[in-house]
Short mmCIF file of C-alpha atoms and ligand atoms in Angstrom, two decimals:
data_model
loop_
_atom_site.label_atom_id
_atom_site.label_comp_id
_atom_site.label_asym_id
_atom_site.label_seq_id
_atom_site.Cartn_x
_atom_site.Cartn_y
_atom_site.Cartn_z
CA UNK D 1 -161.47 33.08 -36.27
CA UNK D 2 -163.36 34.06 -33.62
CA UNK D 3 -162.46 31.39 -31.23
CA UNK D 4 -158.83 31.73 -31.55
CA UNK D 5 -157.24 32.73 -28.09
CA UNK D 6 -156.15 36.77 -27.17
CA UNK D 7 -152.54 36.18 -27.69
CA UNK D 8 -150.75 36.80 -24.22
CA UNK D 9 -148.53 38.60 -26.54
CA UNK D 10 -148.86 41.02 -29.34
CA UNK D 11 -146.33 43.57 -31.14
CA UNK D 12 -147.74 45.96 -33.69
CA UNK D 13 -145.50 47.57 -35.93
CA UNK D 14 -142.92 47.55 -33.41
CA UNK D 15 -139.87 49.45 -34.50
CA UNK D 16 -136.76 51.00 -32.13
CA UNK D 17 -134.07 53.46 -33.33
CA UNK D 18 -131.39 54.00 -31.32
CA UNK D 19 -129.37 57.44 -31.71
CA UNK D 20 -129.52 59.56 -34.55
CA UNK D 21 -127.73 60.91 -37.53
CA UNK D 22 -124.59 58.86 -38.54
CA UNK D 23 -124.93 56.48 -35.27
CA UNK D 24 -128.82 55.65 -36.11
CA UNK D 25 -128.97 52.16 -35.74
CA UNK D 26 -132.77 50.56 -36.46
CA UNK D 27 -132.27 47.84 -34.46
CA UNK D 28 -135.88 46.57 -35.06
CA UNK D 29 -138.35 47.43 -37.93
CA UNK D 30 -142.07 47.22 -38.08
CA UNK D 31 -142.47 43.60 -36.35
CA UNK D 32 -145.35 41.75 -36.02
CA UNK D 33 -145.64 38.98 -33.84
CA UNK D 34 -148.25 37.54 -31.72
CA UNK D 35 -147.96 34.56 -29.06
CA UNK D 36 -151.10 32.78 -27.94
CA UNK D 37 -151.43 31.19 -24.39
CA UNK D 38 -149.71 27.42 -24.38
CA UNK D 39 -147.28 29.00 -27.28
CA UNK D 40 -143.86 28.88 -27.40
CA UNK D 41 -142.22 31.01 -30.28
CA UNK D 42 -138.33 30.91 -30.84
CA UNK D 43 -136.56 33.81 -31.81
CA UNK D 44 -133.25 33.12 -33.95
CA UNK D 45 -131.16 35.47 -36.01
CA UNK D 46 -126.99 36.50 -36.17
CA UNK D 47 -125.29 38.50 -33.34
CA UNK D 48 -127.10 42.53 -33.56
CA UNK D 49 -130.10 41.45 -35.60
CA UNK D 50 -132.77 42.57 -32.64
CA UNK D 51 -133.23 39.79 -30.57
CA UNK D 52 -132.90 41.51 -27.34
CA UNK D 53 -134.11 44.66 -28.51
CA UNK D 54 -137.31 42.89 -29.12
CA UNK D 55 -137.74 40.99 -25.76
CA UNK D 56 -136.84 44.03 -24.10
CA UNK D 57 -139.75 46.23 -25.88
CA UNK D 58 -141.93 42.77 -24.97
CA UNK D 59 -141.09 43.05 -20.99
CA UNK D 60 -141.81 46.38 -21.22
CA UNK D 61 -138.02 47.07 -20.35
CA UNK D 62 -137.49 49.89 -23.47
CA UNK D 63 -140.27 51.85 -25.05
CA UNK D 64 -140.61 51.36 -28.69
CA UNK D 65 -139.84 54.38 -31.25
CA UNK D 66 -142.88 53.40 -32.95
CA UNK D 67 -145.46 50.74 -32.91
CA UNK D 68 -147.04 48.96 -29.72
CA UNK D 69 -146.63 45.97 -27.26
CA UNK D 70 -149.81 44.20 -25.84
CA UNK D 71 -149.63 42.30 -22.94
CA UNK D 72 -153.27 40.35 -22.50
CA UNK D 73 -154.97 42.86 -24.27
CA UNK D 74 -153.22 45.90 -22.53
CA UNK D 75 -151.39 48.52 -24.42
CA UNK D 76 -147.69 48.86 -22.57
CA UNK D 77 -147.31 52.46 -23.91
CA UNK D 78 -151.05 53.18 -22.64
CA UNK D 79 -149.75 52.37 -19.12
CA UNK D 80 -147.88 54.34 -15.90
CA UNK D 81 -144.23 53.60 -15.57
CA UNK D 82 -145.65 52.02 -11.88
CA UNK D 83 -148.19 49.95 -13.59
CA UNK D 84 -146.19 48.70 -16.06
CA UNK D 85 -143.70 48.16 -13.21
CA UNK D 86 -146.41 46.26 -11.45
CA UNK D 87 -147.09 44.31 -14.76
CA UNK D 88 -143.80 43.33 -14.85
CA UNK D 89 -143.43 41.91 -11.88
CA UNK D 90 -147.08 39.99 -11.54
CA UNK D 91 -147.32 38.55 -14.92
CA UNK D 92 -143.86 38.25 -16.47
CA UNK D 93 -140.63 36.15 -16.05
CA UNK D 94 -137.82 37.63 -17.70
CA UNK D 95 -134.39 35.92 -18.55
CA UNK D 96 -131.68 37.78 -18.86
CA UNK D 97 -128.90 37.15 -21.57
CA UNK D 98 -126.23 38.28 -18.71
CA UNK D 99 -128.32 36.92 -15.66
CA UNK D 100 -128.70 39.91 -13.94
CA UNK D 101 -128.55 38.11 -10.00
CA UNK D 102 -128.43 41.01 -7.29
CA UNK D 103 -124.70 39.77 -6.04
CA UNK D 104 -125.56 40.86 -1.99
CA UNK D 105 -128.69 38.63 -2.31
CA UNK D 106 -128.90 34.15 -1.71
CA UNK D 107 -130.09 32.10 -4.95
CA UNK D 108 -133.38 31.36 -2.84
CA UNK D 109 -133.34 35.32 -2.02
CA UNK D 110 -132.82 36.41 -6.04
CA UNK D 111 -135.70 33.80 -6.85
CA UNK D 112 -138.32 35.57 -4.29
CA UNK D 113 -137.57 38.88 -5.13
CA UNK D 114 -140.27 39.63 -7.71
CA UNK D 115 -143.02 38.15 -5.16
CA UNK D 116 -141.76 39.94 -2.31
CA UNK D 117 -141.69 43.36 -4.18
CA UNK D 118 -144.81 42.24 -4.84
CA UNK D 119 -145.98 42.37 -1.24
CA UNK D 120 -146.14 38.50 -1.02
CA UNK D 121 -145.89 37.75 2.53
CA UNK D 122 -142.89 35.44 2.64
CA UNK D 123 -144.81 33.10 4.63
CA UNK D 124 -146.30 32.27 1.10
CA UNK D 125 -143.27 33.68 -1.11
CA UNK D 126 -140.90 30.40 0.83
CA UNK D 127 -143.24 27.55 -0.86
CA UNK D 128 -143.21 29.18 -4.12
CA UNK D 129 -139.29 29.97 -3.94
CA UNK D 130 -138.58 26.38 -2.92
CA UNK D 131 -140.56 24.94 -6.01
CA UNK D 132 -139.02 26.68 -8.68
CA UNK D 133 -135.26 26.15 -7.14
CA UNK D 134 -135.88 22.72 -7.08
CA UNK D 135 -137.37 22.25 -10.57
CA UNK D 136 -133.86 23.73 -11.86
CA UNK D 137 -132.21 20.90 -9.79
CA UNK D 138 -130.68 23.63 -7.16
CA UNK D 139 -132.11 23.44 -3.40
CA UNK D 140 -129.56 22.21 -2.30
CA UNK D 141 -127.88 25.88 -3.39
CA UNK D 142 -130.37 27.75 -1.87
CA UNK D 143 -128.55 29.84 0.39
CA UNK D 144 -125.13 30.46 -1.51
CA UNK D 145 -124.58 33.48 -3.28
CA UNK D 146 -124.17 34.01 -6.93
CA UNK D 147 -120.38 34.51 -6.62
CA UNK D 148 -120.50 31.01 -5.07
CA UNK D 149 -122.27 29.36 -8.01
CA UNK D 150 -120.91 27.75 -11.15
CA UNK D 151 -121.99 30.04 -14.36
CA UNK D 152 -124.63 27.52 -15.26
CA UNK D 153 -126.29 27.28 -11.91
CA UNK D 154 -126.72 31.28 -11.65
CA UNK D 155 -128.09 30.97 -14.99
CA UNK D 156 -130.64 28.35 -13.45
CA UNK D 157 -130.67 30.73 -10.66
CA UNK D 158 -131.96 33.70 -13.56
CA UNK D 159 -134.26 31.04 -14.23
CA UNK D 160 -135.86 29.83 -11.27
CA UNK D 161 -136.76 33.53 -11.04
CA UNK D 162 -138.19 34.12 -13.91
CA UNK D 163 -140.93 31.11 -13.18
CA UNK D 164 -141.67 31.62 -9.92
CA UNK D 165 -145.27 31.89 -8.94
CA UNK D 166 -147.94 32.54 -11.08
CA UNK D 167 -146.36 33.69 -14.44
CA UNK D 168 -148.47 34.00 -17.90
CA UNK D 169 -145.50 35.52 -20.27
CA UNK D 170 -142.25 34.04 -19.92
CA UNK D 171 -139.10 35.92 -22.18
CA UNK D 172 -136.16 34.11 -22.07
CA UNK D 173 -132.59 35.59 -23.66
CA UNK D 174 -130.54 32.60 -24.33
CA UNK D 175 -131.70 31.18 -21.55
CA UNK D 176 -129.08 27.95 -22.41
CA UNK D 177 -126.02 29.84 -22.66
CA UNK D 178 -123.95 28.74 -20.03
CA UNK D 179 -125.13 25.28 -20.15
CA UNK D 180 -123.83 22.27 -21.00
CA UNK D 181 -126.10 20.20 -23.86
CA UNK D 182 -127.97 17.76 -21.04
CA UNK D 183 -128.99 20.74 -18.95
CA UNK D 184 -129.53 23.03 -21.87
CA UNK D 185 -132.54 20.87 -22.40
CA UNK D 186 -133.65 20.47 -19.15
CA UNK D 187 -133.90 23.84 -18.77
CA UNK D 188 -135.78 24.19 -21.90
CA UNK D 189 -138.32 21.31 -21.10
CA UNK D 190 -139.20 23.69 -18.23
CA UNK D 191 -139.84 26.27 -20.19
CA UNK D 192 -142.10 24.12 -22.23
CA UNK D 193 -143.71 22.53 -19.62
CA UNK D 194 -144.76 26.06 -18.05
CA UNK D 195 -145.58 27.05 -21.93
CA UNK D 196 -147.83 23.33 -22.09
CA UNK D 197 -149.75 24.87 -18.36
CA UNK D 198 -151.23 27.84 -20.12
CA UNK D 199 -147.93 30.92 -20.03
CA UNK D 200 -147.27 32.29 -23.46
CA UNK D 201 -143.46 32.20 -24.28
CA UNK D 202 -140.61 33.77 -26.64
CA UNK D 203 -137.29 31.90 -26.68
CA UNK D 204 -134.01 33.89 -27.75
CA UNK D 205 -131.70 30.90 -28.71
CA UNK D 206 -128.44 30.49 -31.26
CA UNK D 207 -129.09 26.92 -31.25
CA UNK D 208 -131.60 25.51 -33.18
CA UNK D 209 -131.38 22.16 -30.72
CA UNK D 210 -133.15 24.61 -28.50
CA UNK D 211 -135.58 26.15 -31.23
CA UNK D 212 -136.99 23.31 -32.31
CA UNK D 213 -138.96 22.91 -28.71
CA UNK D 214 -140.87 25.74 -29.73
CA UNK D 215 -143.93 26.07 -31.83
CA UNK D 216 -142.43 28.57 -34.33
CA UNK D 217 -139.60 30.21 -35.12
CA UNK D 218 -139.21 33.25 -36.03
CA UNK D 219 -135.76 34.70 -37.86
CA UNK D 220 -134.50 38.02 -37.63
CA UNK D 221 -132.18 39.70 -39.94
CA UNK D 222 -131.00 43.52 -39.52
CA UNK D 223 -134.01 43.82 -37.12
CA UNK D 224 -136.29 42.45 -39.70
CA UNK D 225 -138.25 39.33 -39.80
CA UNK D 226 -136.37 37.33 -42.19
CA UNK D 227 -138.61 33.97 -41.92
CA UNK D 228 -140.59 32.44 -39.91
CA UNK D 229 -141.62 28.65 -39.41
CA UNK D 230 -143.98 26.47 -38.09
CA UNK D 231 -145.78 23.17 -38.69
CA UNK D 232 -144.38 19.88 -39.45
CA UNK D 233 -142.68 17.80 -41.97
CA UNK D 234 -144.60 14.52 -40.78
CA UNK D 235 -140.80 12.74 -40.62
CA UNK D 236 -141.71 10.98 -37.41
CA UNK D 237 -143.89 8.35 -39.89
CA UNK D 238 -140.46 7.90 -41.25
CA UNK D 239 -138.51 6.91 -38.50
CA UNK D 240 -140.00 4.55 -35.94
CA UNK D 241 -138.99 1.87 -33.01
CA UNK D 242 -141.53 -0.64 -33.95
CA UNK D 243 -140.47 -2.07 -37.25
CA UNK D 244 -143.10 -4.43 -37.40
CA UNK D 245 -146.05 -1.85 -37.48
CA UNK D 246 -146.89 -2.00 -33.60
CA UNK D 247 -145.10 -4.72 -31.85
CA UNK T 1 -120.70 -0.99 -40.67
CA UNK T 2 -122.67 -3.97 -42.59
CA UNK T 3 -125.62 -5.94 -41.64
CA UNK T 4 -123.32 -8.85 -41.09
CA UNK T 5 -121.59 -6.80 -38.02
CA UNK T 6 -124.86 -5.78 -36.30
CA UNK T 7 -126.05 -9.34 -36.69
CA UNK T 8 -123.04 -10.70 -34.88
CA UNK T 9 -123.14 -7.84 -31.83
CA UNK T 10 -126.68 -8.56 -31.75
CA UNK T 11 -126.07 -12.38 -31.20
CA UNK T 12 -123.38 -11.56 -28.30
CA UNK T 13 -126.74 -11.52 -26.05
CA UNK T 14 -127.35 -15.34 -26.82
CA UNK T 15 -128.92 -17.38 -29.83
CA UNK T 16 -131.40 -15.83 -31.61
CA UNK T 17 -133.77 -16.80 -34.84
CA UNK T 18 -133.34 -14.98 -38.19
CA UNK T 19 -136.57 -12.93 -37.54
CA UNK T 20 -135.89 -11.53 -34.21
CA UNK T 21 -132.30 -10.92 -35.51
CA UNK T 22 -133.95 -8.89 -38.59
CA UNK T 23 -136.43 -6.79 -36.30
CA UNK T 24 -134.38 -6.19 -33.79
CA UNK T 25 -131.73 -4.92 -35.96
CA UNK T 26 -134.42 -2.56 -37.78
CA UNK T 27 -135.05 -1.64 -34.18
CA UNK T 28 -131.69 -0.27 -33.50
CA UNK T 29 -131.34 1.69 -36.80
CA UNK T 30 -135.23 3.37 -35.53
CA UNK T 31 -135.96 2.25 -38.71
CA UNK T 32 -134.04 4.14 -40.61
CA UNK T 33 -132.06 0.25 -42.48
CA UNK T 34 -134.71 -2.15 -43.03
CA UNK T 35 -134.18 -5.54 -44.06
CA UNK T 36 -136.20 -7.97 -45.60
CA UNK T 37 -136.30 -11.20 -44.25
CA UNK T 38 -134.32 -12.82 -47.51
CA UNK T 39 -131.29 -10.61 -46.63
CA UNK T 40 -131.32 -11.46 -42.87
CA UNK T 41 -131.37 -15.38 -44.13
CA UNK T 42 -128.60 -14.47 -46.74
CA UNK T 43 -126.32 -12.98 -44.32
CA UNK T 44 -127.10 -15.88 -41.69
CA UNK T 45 -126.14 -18.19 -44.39
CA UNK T 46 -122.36 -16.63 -45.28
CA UNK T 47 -121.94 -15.77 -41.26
CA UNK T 48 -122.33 -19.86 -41.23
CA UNK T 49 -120.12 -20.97 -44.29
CA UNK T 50 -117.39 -18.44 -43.18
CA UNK T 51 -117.38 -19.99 -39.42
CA UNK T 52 -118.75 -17.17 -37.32
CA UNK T 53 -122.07 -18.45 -36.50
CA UNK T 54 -123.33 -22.01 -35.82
CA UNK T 55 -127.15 -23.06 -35.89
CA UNK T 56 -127.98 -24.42 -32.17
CA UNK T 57 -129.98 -27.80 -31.74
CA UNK T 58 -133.21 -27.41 -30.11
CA UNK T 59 -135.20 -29.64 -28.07
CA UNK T 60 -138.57 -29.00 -30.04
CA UNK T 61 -137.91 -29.92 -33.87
CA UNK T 62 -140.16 -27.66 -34.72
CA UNK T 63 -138.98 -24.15 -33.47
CA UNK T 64 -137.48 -22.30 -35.98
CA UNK T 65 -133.58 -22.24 -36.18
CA UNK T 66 -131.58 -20.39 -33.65
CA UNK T 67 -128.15 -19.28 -34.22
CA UNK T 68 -125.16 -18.72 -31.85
CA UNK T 69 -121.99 -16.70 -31.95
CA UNK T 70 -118.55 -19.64 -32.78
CA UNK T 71 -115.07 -18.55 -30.72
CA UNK T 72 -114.07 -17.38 -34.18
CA UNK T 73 -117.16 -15.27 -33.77
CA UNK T 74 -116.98 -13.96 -30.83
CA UNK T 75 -113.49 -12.45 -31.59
CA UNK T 76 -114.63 -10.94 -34.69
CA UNK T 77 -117.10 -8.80 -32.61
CA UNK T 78 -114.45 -8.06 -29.89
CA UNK T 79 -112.11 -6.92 -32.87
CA UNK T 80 -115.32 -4.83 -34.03
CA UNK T 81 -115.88 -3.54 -31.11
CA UNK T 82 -111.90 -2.27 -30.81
CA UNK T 83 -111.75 0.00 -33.97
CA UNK T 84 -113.61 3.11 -34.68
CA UNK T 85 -116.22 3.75 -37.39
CA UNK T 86 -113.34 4.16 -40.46
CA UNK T 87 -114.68 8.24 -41.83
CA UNK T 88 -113.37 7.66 -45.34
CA UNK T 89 -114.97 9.65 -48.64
CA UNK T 90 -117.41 11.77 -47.67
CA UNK T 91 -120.83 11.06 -48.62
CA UNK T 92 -122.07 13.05 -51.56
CA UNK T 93 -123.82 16.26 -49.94
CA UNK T 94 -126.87 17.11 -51.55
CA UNK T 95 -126.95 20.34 -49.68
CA UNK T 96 -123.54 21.47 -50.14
CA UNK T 97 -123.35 21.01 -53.66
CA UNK T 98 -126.15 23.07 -54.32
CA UNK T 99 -125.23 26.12 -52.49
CA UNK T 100 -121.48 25.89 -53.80
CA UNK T 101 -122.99 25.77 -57.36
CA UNK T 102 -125.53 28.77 -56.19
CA UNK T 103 -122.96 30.95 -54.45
CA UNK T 104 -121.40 30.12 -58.20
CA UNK T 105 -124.24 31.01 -60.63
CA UNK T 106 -125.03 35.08 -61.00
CA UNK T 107 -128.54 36.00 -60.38
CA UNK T 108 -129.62 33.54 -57.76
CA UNK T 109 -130.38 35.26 -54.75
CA UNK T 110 -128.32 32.99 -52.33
CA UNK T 111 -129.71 34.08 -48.96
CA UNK T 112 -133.32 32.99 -49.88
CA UNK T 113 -131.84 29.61 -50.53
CA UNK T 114 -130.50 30.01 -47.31
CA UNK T 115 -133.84 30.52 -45.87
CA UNK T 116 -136.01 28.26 -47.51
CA UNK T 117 -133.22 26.06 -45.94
CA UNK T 118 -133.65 26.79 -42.95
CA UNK T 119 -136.83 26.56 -42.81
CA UNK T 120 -136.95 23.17 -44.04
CA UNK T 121 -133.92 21.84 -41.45
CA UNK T 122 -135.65 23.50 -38.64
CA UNK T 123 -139.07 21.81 -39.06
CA UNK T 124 -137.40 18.67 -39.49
CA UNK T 125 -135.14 18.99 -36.43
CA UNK T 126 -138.82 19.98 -34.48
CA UNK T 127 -140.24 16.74 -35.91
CA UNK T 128 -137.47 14.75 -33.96
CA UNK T 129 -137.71 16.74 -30.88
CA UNK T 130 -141.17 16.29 -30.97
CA UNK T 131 -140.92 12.32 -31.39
CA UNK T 132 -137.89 12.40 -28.37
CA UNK T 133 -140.48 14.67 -26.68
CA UNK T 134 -143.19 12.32 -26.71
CA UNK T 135 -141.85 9.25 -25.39
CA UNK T 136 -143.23 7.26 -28.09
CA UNK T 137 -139.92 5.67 -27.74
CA UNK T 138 -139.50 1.63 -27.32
CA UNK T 139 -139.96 0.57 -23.81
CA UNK T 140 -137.48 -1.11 -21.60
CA UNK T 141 -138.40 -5.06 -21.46
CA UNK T 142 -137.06 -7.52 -19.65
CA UNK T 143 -134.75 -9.74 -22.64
CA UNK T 144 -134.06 -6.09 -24.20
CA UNK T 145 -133.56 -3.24 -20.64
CA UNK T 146 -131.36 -0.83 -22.88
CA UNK T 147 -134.22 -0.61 -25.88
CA UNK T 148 -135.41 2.89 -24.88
CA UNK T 149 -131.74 4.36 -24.76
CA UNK T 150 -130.77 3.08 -28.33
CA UNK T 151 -134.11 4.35 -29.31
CA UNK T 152 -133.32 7.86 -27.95
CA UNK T 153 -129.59 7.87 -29.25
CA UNK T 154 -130.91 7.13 -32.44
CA UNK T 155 -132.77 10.25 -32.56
CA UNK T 156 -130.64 12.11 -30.43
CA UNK T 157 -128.10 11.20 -33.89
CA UNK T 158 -130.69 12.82 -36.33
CA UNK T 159 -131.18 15.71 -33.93
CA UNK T 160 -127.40 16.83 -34.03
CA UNK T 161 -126.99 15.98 -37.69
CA UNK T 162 -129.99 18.61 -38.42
CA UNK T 163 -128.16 20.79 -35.86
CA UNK T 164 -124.98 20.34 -37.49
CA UNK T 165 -126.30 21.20 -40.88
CA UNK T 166 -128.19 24.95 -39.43
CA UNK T 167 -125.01 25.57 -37.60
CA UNK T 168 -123.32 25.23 -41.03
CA UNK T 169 -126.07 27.29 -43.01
CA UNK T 170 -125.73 30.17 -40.29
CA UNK T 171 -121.92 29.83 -41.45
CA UNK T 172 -122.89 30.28 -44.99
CA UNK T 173 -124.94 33.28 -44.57
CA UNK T 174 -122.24 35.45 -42.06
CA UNK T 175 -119.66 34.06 -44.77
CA UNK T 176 -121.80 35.51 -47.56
CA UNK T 177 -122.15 38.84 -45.49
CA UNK T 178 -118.54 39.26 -45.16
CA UNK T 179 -117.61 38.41 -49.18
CA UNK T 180 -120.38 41.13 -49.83
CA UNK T 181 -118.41 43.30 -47.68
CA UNK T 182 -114.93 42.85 -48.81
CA UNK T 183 -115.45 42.69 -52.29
CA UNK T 184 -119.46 43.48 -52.89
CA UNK T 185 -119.92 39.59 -53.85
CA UNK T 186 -122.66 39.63 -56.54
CA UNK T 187 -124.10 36.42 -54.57
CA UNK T 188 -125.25 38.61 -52.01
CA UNK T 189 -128.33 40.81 -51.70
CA UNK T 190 -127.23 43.42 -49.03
CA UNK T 191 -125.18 43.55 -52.38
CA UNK T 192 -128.08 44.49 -54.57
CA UNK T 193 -129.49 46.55 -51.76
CA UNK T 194 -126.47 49.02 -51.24
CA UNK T 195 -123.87 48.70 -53.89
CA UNK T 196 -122.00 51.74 -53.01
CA UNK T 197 -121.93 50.90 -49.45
CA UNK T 198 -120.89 46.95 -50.37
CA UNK T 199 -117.88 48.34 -52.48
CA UNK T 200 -116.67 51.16 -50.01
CA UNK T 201 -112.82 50.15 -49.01
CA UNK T 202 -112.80 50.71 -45.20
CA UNK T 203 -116.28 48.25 -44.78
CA UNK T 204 -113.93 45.62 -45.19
CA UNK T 205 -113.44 43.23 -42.29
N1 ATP O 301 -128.63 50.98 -26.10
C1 ATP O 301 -128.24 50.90 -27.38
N2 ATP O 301 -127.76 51.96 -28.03
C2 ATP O 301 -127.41 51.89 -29.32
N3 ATP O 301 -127.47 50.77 -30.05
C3 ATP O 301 -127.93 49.67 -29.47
C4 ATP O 301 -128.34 49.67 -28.10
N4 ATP O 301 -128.76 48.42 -27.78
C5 ATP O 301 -128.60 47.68 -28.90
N5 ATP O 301 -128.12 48.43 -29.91
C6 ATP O 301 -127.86 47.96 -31.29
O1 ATP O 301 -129.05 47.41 -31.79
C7 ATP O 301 -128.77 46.25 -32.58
C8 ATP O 301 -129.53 45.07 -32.04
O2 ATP O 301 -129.00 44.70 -30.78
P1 ATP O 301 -129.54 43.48 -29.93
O3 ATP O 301 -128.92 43.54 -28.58
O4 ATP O 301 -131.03 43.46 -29.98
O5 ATP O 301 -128.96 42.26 -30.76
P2 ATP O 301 -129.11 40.68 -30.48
O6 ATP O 301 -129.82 40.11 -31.64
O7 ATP O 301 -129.68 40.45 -29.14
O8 ATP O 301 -127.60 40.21 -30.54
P3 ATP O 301 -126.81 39.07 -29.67
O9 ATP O 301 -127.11 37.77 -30.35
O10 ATP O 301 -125.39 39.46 -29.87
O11 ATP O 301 -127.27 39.15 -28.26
C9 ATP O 301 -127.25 46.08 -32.54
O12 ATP O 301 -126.74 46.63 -33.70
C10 ATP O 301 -126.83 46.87 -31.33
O13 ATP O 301 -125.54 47.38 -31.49
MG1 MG O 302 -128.93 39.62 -27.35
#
């Protein structure tokens, strides 16, 4: 018990109302959730059951009606809006559902923004920016302009951003979206692979293809947590390429 | 398709004895149609009486004996080949049947089938990813370069079938949501939950 890792992640009773009276909607009700270091949870659940709702309370984005986000042991609400600004930026990566590219800015120049409002100086920020276009296959598209890239490269665009440098929590809103299946998987092996170096992760996906990369998977229904799964079924003993028991 | 068919594609790549046919034919199916070695030598044996396969003479008498495709053969795997995988009766759906006699039966609380469904198809479908994941595929050799990529479409099969079958239980459950709407379905427990909301008129569609 007492070895098990602070989770990078932790919601408490997190609940958020929006409006009142005959427009209340509770978009999310008393959730708990936490995600270790090396996790990767997946977050599933119909169209308006609280999927975004919750990775925007996570990032810090919205501000909970009730209940309370933990980022590495510190309390969002507890926190400035500049240091949780400055939270933000340092330790998460955050993937839009609708990309959210600044159109006036280059793919290389939307990748290094978080380090450079950062104060990075971009004699280190250009290394960094250069790594994470070219893990999403796109360095070659470094200096167009997201009006000048196919709708799956600005989403590997979102991406590249939201990995750059040094990130420990990575939230990712259908991160796969505009993909086709082949890249769709690249993109989450990336993920996974930044999950596998240490980061914590949450995973907003429709597609279970995608879910099943994660650890667990948590369902949401009318902002409630519906199920949740984990662990394994052991089929892999059932299916094998060596028939002969280890040619 | 029947064993007989994979044996002949598999002898396109040259003669081949009735145990290498057998494993790599359980090889191809990643398991998932093993043979024992009396059906690969029954299937050699009608492949030969019906003309499609010939036994090759070898130069050491005592190597065990090596089959090769006939003309007659050859064209039967061509023809193969040339027509699609016939869909005819579908398979009896385990699955299916048991929500379409649960979305039947009053009392059973449909969505936590649903779930426990889910559930179930999701940690299966991570077991898969998790075996495509780790590589632990079979490797490329020299008499056999494509190995790893039948290996991986094999799984990459079972991957989309598990898919397939969430996509189709997300289906059920907005389906479910809508009947409770339209006409407060007793199936459904948003049903149970709000019965005067379920059965107002204008909540319909
Ligand atoms: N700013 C807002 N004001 C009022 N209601 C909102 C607001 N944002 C979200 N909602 C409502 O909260 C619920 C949850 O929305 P959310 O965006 O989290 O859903 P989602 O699970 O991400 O759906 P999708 O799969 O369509 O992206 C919905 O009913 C939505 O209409
Ligand atoms: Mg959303």
């Amino acid at each position: 018990m007492t070895d098990a890792p602070t989770p990078q992640l932790s919601l408490r009773g997190l609940t958020r109302v929006y409006g009142e009276g005959p427009t209340r909607v509770d978009a999310l009700t008393d959730i708990d959730l936490d995600v270790a270091p090396g996790e990767l949870v997946a977050v599933m659940g119909p169209s308006g059951s609280g999927k975004t709702t919750l990775l925007n309370l996570a990032g810090g984005l919205d501000t909970p009606t009730r209940g309370s986000v933990l980022v590495d042991g510190d309390a969002l609400e507890a926190l400035t809006a500049r240091q949780r600004a400055a939270l933000r930026r340092r330790r998460i990566g955050y993937v839009f559902q609708d990309f959210n590219l600044i159109p006036s800015l280059t793919a290389a120049e939307n990748v290094s923004l978080p380090l450079e409002l950062d104060g990075l100086p971009p004699r280190e920020a250009r290394p960094l920016t250069t790594a994470a276009l070219d893990d999403v296959g796109l360095s070659d598209r470094a200096d167009r302009f997201p009006e000048q890239l196919s709708g799956g490269q600005r989403q590997r665009v979102a991406i590249a951003r939201a990995l750059v440098g040094p990130r420990r929590l990575i939230l990712a809103d259908e991160p796969t979206g505009a993909l086709d299946s082949t890249t769709g998987e690249d993109v989450v092996a990336l993920l996974r692979d930044r999950v596998d170096q240490g980061a914590a992760g949450l995973l907003v996906t429709h597609d279970s293809r995608y879910a099943a990369w994660a650890d667990r998977t948590v369902f949401l229904r009318d902002g409630r947590v519906a199920t949740s799964t984990g662990g394994r079924l052991g089929l892999e003993a059932l299916i094998t390429a060596d028939t002969e028991g280890g040619v | 398709m029947s064993v007989r068919q994979g044996f002949l594609a598999l002898l396109s790549h040259g003669p081949k004895h009735g145990y290498q046919l057998r494993a790599e034919f359980e090889a191809r199916s990643g398991g998932t149609w093993p043979l024992n070695i009396g059906q690969a030598y029954t299937t050699l044996g009608r492949l030969e009486r019906d003309g499609l396969i010939a036994s090759v003479h070898d130069d050491d008498p005592e190597a065990p004996e090596r089959y090769a495709l006939t003309d007659a053969g050859r064209t039967e795997v061509e023809s193969w080949w040339n027509s699609p995988v016939k869909r005819g009766a579908p398979a009896r759906d385990e699955l299916a049947l048991k929500l379409a006699l649960a979305v039947t039966t009053p009392g059973v609380d449909v969505r936590a089938v649903v779930d426990a469904q889910r559930a179930e198809t999701l940690r299966g479908l991570q077991d898969y990813t998790r075996l495509k994941r780790s590589g632990r595929g079979r490797e490329a050799t020299e008499e056999d370069p494509n190995a790893d990529l039948a290996w991986d479409l094999v799984l990459d099969a079972l991957v989309f079938s598990a898919q397939a079958e969430m996509q189709w239980l997300d289906h059920v459950e907005s389906r479910l949501a809508r009947a409770s709407r339209t006409r407060g379905g007793a199936s459904a427990p948003a049903a149970t939950r709000a019965p005067e909301a379920a059965r107002r008129p204008e909540a319909s569609r």
